[in-house]
Structure formats: structure tokens, C-alpha cells
mmCIF file of C-alpha atoms in Angstrom:
data_model
loop_
_atom_site.group_PDB
_atom_site.id
_atom_site.type_symbol
_atom_site.label_atom_id
_atom_site.label_comp_id
_atom_site.label_asym_id
_atom_site.label_seq_id
_atom_site.Cartn_x
_atom_site.Cartn_y
_atom_site.Cartn_z
ATOM 1 C CA UNK E 1 18.989 -101.559 0.103
ATOM 2 C CA UNK E 2 19.834 -97.908 -0.599
ATOM 3 C CA UNK E 3 16.140 -97.117 -0.829
ATOM 4 C CA UNK E 4 15.610 -98.191 2.789
ATOM 5 C CA UNK E 5 18.463 -96.049 3.922
ATOM 6 C CA UNK E 6 17.294 -92.927 2.141
ATOM 7 C CA UNK E 7 13.639 -93.352 3.202
ATOM 8 C CA UNK E 8 14.098 -92.768 6.917
ATOM 9 C CA UNK E 9 16.464 -89.851 6.197
ATOM 10 C CA UNK E 10 14.142 -88.314 3.834
ATOM 11 C CA UNK E 11 11.328 -88.776 6.147
ATOM 12 C CA UNK E 12 13.260 -87.114 9.023
ATOM 13 C CA UNK E 13 14.034 -84.074 6.744
ATOM 14 C CA UNK E 14 10.481 -83.764 5.519
ATOM 15 C CA UNK E 15 9.176 -83.920 9.220
ATOM 16 C CA UNK E 16 11.671 -81.305 10.429
ATOM 17 C CA UNK E 17 10.705 -79.054 7.500
ATOM 18 C CA UNK E 18 6.866 -79.259 8.338
ATOM 19 C CA UNK E 19 7.592 -78.872 12.075
ATOM 20 C CA UNK E 20 9.738 -75.723 11.460
ATOM 21 C CA UNK E 21 7.096 -74.182 9.166
ATOM 22 C CA UNK E 22 4.338 -74.814 11.713
ATOM 23 C CA UNK E 23 6.361 -73.310 14.528
ATOM 24 C CA UNK E 24 7.139 -70.249 12.457
ATOM 25 C CA UNK E 25 3.577 -69.627 11.418
ATOM 26 C CA UNK E 26 2.232 -68.970 14.908
ATOM 27 C CA UNK E 27 4.120 -66.175 16.746
ATOM 28 C CA UNK E 28 3.677 -64.723 20.259
ATOM 29 C CA UNK E 29 3.132 -60.850 20.172
ATOM 30 C CA UNK E 30 2.941 -58.351 22.941
ATOM 31 C CA UNK E 31 1.149 -54.953 23.024
ATOM 32 C CA UNK E 32 3.388 -52.059 22.092
ATOM 33 C CA UNK E 33 3.674 -48.778 24.033
ATOM 34 C CA UNK E 34 2.127 -46.654 21.214
ATOM 35 C CA UNK E 35 -1.222 -48.425 21.659
ATOM 36 C CA UNK E 36 -4.259 -46.101 22.588
ATOM 37 C CA UNK E 37 -7.500 -46.983 24.306
ATOM 38 C CA UNK E 38 -10.247 -44.349 24.614
ATOM 39 C CA UNK E 39 -13.755 -44.212 26.013
ATOM 40 C CA UNK E 40 -16.095 -41.466 24.739
ATOM 41 C CA UNK E 41 -19.582 -40.524 25.864
ATOM 42 C CA UNK E 42 -21.983 -37.671 26.522
ATOM 43 C CA UNK E 43 -23.329 -35.655 29.395
ATOM 44 C CA UNK E 44 -25.996 -33.001 29.866
ATOM 45 C CA UNK E 45 -23.222 -30.460 29.709
ATOM 46 C CA UNK E 46 -20.855 -31.646 26.923
ATOM 47 C CA UNK E 47 -19.240 -34.750 25.257
ATOM 48 C CA UNK E 48 -16.335 -36.274 26.916
ATOM 49 C CA UNK E 49 -13.490 -38.640 26.484
ATOM 50 C CA UNK E 50 -10.958 -40.397 28.546
ATOM 51 C CA UNK E 51 -7.748 -41.852 27.032
ATOM 52 C CA UNK E 52 -5.141 -44.336 28.072
ATOM 53 C CA UNK E 53 -1.845 -45.526 26.571
ATOM 54 C CA UNK E 54 -1.043 -47.937 29.227
ATOM 55 C CA UNK E 55 -2.356 -51.195 27.747
ATOM 56 C CA UNK E 56 -0.642 -54.539 28.227
ATOM 57 C CA UNK E 57 -1.461 -57.783 26.430
ATOM 58 C CA UNK E 58 -0.435 -60.759 24.401
ATOM 59 C CA UNK E 59 -1.527 -62.270 21.164
ATOM 60 C CA UNK E 60 -0.787 -65.414 19.115
ATOM 61 C CA UNK E 61 -1.036 -64.436 15.482
ATOM 62 C CA UNK E 62 -0.337 -66.213 12.107
ATOM 63 C CA UNK E 63 1.265 -63.607 9.706
ATOM 64 C CA UNK E 64 2.747 -64.617 6.280
ATOM 65 C CA UNK E 65 4.138 -62.130 3.723
ATOM 66 C CA UNK E 66 2.974 -59.169 5.863
ATOM 67 C CA UNK E 67 -0.543 -60.356 5.879
ATOM 68 C CA UNK E 68 -2.498 -61.528 8.958
ATOM 69 C CA UNK E 69 -3.768 -65.033 8.185
ATOM 70 C CA UNK E 70 -5.211 -66.048 11.483
ATOM 71 C CA UNK E 71 -5.735 -64.903 15.156
ATOM 72 C CA UNK E 72 -5.478 -67.698 17.654
ATOM 73 C CA UNK E 73 -5.750 -65.458 20.854
ATOM 74 C CA UNK E 74 -5.709 -61.914 22.150
ATOM 75 C CA UNK E 75 -5.869 -60.535 25.556
ATOM 76 C CA UNK E 76 -5.540 -56.826 26.350
ATOM 77 C CA UNK E 77 -5.722 -55.259 29.885
ATOM 78 C CA UNK E 78 -5.325 -51.793 31.088
ATOM 79 C CA UNK E 79 -5.233 -50.126 34.512
ATOM 80 C CA UNK E 80 -8.571 -48.410 34.996
ATOM 81 C CA UNK E 81 -7.021 -45.400 36.585
ATOM 82 C CA UNK E 82 -4.744 -44.970 33.536
ATOM 83 C CA UNK E 83 -7.802 -43.454 31.754
ATOM 84 C CA UNK E 84 -7.417 -39.671 31.881
ATOM 85 C CA UNK E 85 -9.765 -36.924 30.788
ATOM 86 C CA UNK E 86 -7.469 -33.952 31.495
ATOM 87 C CA UNK E 87 -9.950 -32.928 34.261
ATOM 88 C CA UNK E 88 -9.166 -34.094 37.676
ATOM 89 C CA UNK E 89 -12.838 -34.026 39.080
ATOM 90 C CA UNK E 90 -14.191 -35.956 36.102
ATOM 91 C CA UNK E 91 -11.451 -38.679 36.520
ATOM 92 C CA UNK E 92 -12.262 -39.012 40.104
ATOM 93 C CA UNK E 93 -15.984 -39.557 39.344
ATOM 94 C CA UNK E 94 -15.100 -42.007 36.660
ATOM 95 C CA UNK E 95 -12.849 -44.006 38.832
ATOM 96 C CA UNK E 96 -15.679 -44.141 41.525
ATOM 97 C CA UNK E 97 -18.119 -45.365 38.941
ATOM 98 C CA UNK E 98 -15.608 -47.986 37.661
ATOM 99 C CA UNK E 99 -15.131 -49.053 41.258
ATOM 100 C CA UNK E 100 -11.432 -48.925 40.792
ATOM 101 C CA UNK E 101 -10.826 -49.345 44.573
ATOM 102 C CA UNK E 102 -12.035 -53.007 44.015
ATOM 103 C CA UNK E 103 -11.483 -53.703 40.287
ATOM 104 C CA UNK E 104 -8.132 -52.322 39.113
ATOM 105 C CA UNK E 105 -8.174 -53.220 35.488
ATOM 106 C CA UNK E 106 -10.396 -53.255 32.298
ATOM 107 C CA UNK E 107 -9.888 -56.282 30.162
ATOM 108 C CA UNK E 108 -10.678 -57.775 26.766
ATOM 109 C CA UNK E 109 -10.254 -61.473 25.939
ATOM 110 C CA UNK E 110 -10.848 -62.808 22.500
ATOM 111 C CA UNK E 111 -12.920 -65.898 22.006
ATOM 112 C CA UNK E 112 -12.910 -66.010 18.171
ATOM 113 C CA UNK E 113 -11.886 -63.943 15.170
ATOM 114 C CA UNK E 114 -13.484 -64.328 11.772
ATOM 115 C CA UNK E 115 -11.976 -62.883 8.563
ATOM 116 C CA UNK E 116 -14.706 -60.918 6.739
ATOM 117 C CA UNK E 117 -12.605 -59.681 3.901
ATOM 118 C CA UNK E 118 -8.852 -58.744 3.651
ATOM 119 C CA UNK E 119 -8.010 -56.559 6.477
ATOM 120 C CA UNK E 120 -11.423 -56.725 8.221
ATOM 121 C CA UNK E 121 -12.327 -59.095 11.016
ATOM 122 C CA UNK E 122 -15.203 -59.845 13.269
ATOM 123 C CA UNK E 123 -14.162 -60.243 16.954
ATOM 124 C CA UNK E 124 -16.188 -62.144 19.500
ATOM 125 C CA UNK E 125 -14.920 -61.913 23.051
ATOM 126 C CA UNK E 126 -15.546 -60.733 26.614
ATOM 127 C CA UNK E 127 -15.076 -57.208 28.122
ATOM 128 C CA UNK E 128 -14.491 -57.141 31.884
ATOM 129 C CA UNK E 129 -15.284 -53.720 33.343
ATOM 130 C CA UNK E 130 -15.873 -52.775 36.950
ATOM 131 C CA UNK E 131 -15.722 -56.473 37.828
ATOM 132 C CA UNK E 132 -18.543 -57.488 35.293
ATOM 133 C CA UNK E 133 -17.879 -59.563 32.195
ATOM 134 C CA UNK E 134 -20.073 -59.296 29.155
ATOM 135 C CA UNK E 135 -19.864 -60.803 25.686
ATOM 136 C CA UNK E 136 -19.125 -58.486 22.752
ATOM 137 C CA UNK E 137 -19.053 -58.787 18.894
ATOM 138 C CA UNK E 138 -17.561 -55.933 16.833
ATOM 139 C CA UNK E 139 -15.715 -55.245 13.576
ATOM 140 C CA UNK E 140 -11.945 -54.679 13.695
ATOM 141 C CA UNK E 141 -9.658 -53.398 10.967
ATOM 142 C CA UNK E 142 -6.170 -55.059 10.962
ATOM 143 C CA UNK E 143 -2.951 -54.321 9.182
ATOM 144 C CA UNK E 144 0.595 -55.557 9.380
ATOM 145 C CA UNK E 145 3.611 -53.285 8.479
ATOM 146 C CA UNK E 146 7.201 -54.078 9.392
ATOM 147 C CA UNK E 147 6.369 -56.817 11.740
ATOM 148 C CA UNK E 148 3.831 -54.837 13.668
ATOM 149 C CA UNK E 149 0.165 -55.863 13.619
ATOM 150 C CA UNK E 150 -2.290 -53.043 14.373
ATOM 151 C CA UNK E 151 -5.970 -53.459 15.364
ATOM 152 C CA UNK E 152 -8.315 -50.554 14.947
ATOM 153 C CA UNK E 153 -11.969 -50.658 16.020
ATOM 154 C CA UNK E 154 -14.679 -49.647 18.425
ATOM 155 C CA UNK E 155 -17.450 -51.157 20.550
ATOM 156 C CA UNK E 156 -20.688 -49.428 21.578
ATOM 157 C CA UNK E 157 -22.270 -50.399 24.963
ATOM 158 C CA UNK E 158 -24.043 -48.903 27.881
ATOM 159 C CA UNK E 159 -22.548 -48.232 31.248
ATOM 160 C CA UNK E 160 -25.351 -49.987 32.911
ATOM 161 C CA UNK E 161 -24.506 -53.225 31.043
ATOM 162 C CA UNK E 162 -21.563 -53.461 33.313
ATOM 163 C CA UNK E 163 -23.377 -52.544 36.465
ATOM 164 C CA UNK E 164 -22.096 -48.942 36.417
ATOM 165 C CA UNK E 165 -24.387 -46.151 37.408
ATOM 166 C CA UNK E 166 -23.766 -43.204 35.121
ATOM 167 C CA UNK E 167 -21.866 -40.558 37.126
ATOM 168 C CA UNK E 168 -23.302 -37.199 37.979
ATOM 169 C CA UNK E 169 -21.772 -33.949 39.226
ATOM 170 C CA UNK E 170 -22.716 -30.600 40.600
ATOM 171 C CA UNK E 171 -25.365 -32.157 42.915
ATOM 172 C CA UNK E 172 -26.924 -34.160 40.011
ATOM 173 C CA UNK E 173 -27.296 -31.130 37.575
ATOM 174 C CA UNK E 174 -24.781 -32.738 35.223
ATOM 175 C CA UNK E 175 -25.547 -36.178 34.142
ATOM 176 C CA UNK E 176 -23.518 -38.634 32.186
ATOM 177 C CA UNK E 177 -25.185 -40.540 29.262
ATOM 178 C CA UNK E 178 -25.441 -44.279 29.601
ATOM 179 C CA UNK E 179 -24.098 -44.877 26.041
ATOM 180 C CA UNK E 180 -20.379 -44.986 25.641
ATOM 181 C CA UNK E 181 -18.008 -46.045 22.852
ATOM 182 C CA UNK E 182 -14.810 -47.997 23.555
ATOM 183 C CA UNK E 183 -12.259 -47.093 20.826
ATOM 184 C CA UNK E 184 -9.042 -48.767 20.435
ATOM 185 C CA UNK E 185 -5.846 -48.607 18.288
ATOM 186 C CA UNK E 186 -3.705 -51.500 19.667
ATOM 187 C CA UNK E 187 -0.342 -52.505 18.179
ATOM 188 C CA UNK E 188 1.282 -56.027 18.730
ATOM 189 C CA UNK E 189 4.869 -56.819 17.833
#
């Protein structure tokens, strides 16, 4: 008789333990203000870059013992006009090319993440730029320190992949190259 009384209680305790462990393993994270997004490229005059630190986003990550174990989801978004080059004319041309009057944000949404080796992941997802969504696959370095998980990486693409005509200036004498690199250092806490 005592066994039948203990078994339901034991079962309840064991069930609660596993539920609490499962709930703690997946945590919601948000993008931290120190995150940086950058786009670099070339022109017939000089290399250029535009930087933003105005990213927002969410992630569901599994972290144990300060080690990233699994990535369930990541979405990062930024206001397109938060990208700045330090040159007003260049920014204006970039915003026109990005069609920021219609498409206010640049967005990345993760579809899957595969651990390659400790700290190195392969991300598959979708970039949406100037209203055009394209699949992307790229390597990412991840590290977790003091409860903050940081992702560093880059993705090379062409402006024309997103329906963007490379901007020109000075009556067409300065031409932007089609190849660009999206570089990111995004921290989640």
C-alpha cells in the first residue's frame, strides 16, 4: 500500500523536474544596443561603408554552462535609414537605391542553424532588403559570456540580387560596385 502512495508523488516530482529543466533550456533573448551592422562595398572612386547600431530582434537559444547548444530562432531587423556613411550625399543616394520611402527595414530571419564545430555555425535564412527576400547561407561565430550571446559573421551578395540598381553620383562618373558585404556583430541577452 505504501508503494502505491509513493509512486504518484514520485511521478509528480519527476515530471515537474523534467518540465522545469525543459523550460530553462530554451530562453528568449533580445538584441542588445551594442550590436553593429555594416555594409561595405566599392565604387569607381573609393571603397565605402555604412554602419548602423539600431538593430532590434529576438532569438530563442539554448545555452548551458556558458555554451550555446542550440538555436531555435533568430530575427534581426533594422531601420534602413539608420545606416550612415558619414557623408550626407552618399546616404541620400543609398536610401534612394534601397527604396526606403517604401521599404523601411532590412530584415534577417533564420530558417536553420547547424553547429559545424564549437563556436562555429552555418546559418540558413532569408534577408529582406528593399522589399526583396532572398535565401542566404553563411558561417557565423558565436560565443556566450556572462549571459550574452554574440554572433559575428558576414554575407557577400550583389545589390542586383535584391533588385537594387547600384547607385551612381556626379552625373554617372562615380559608380557603385554591385558586390557588397553585410557584416554583423549582434549581441543577444
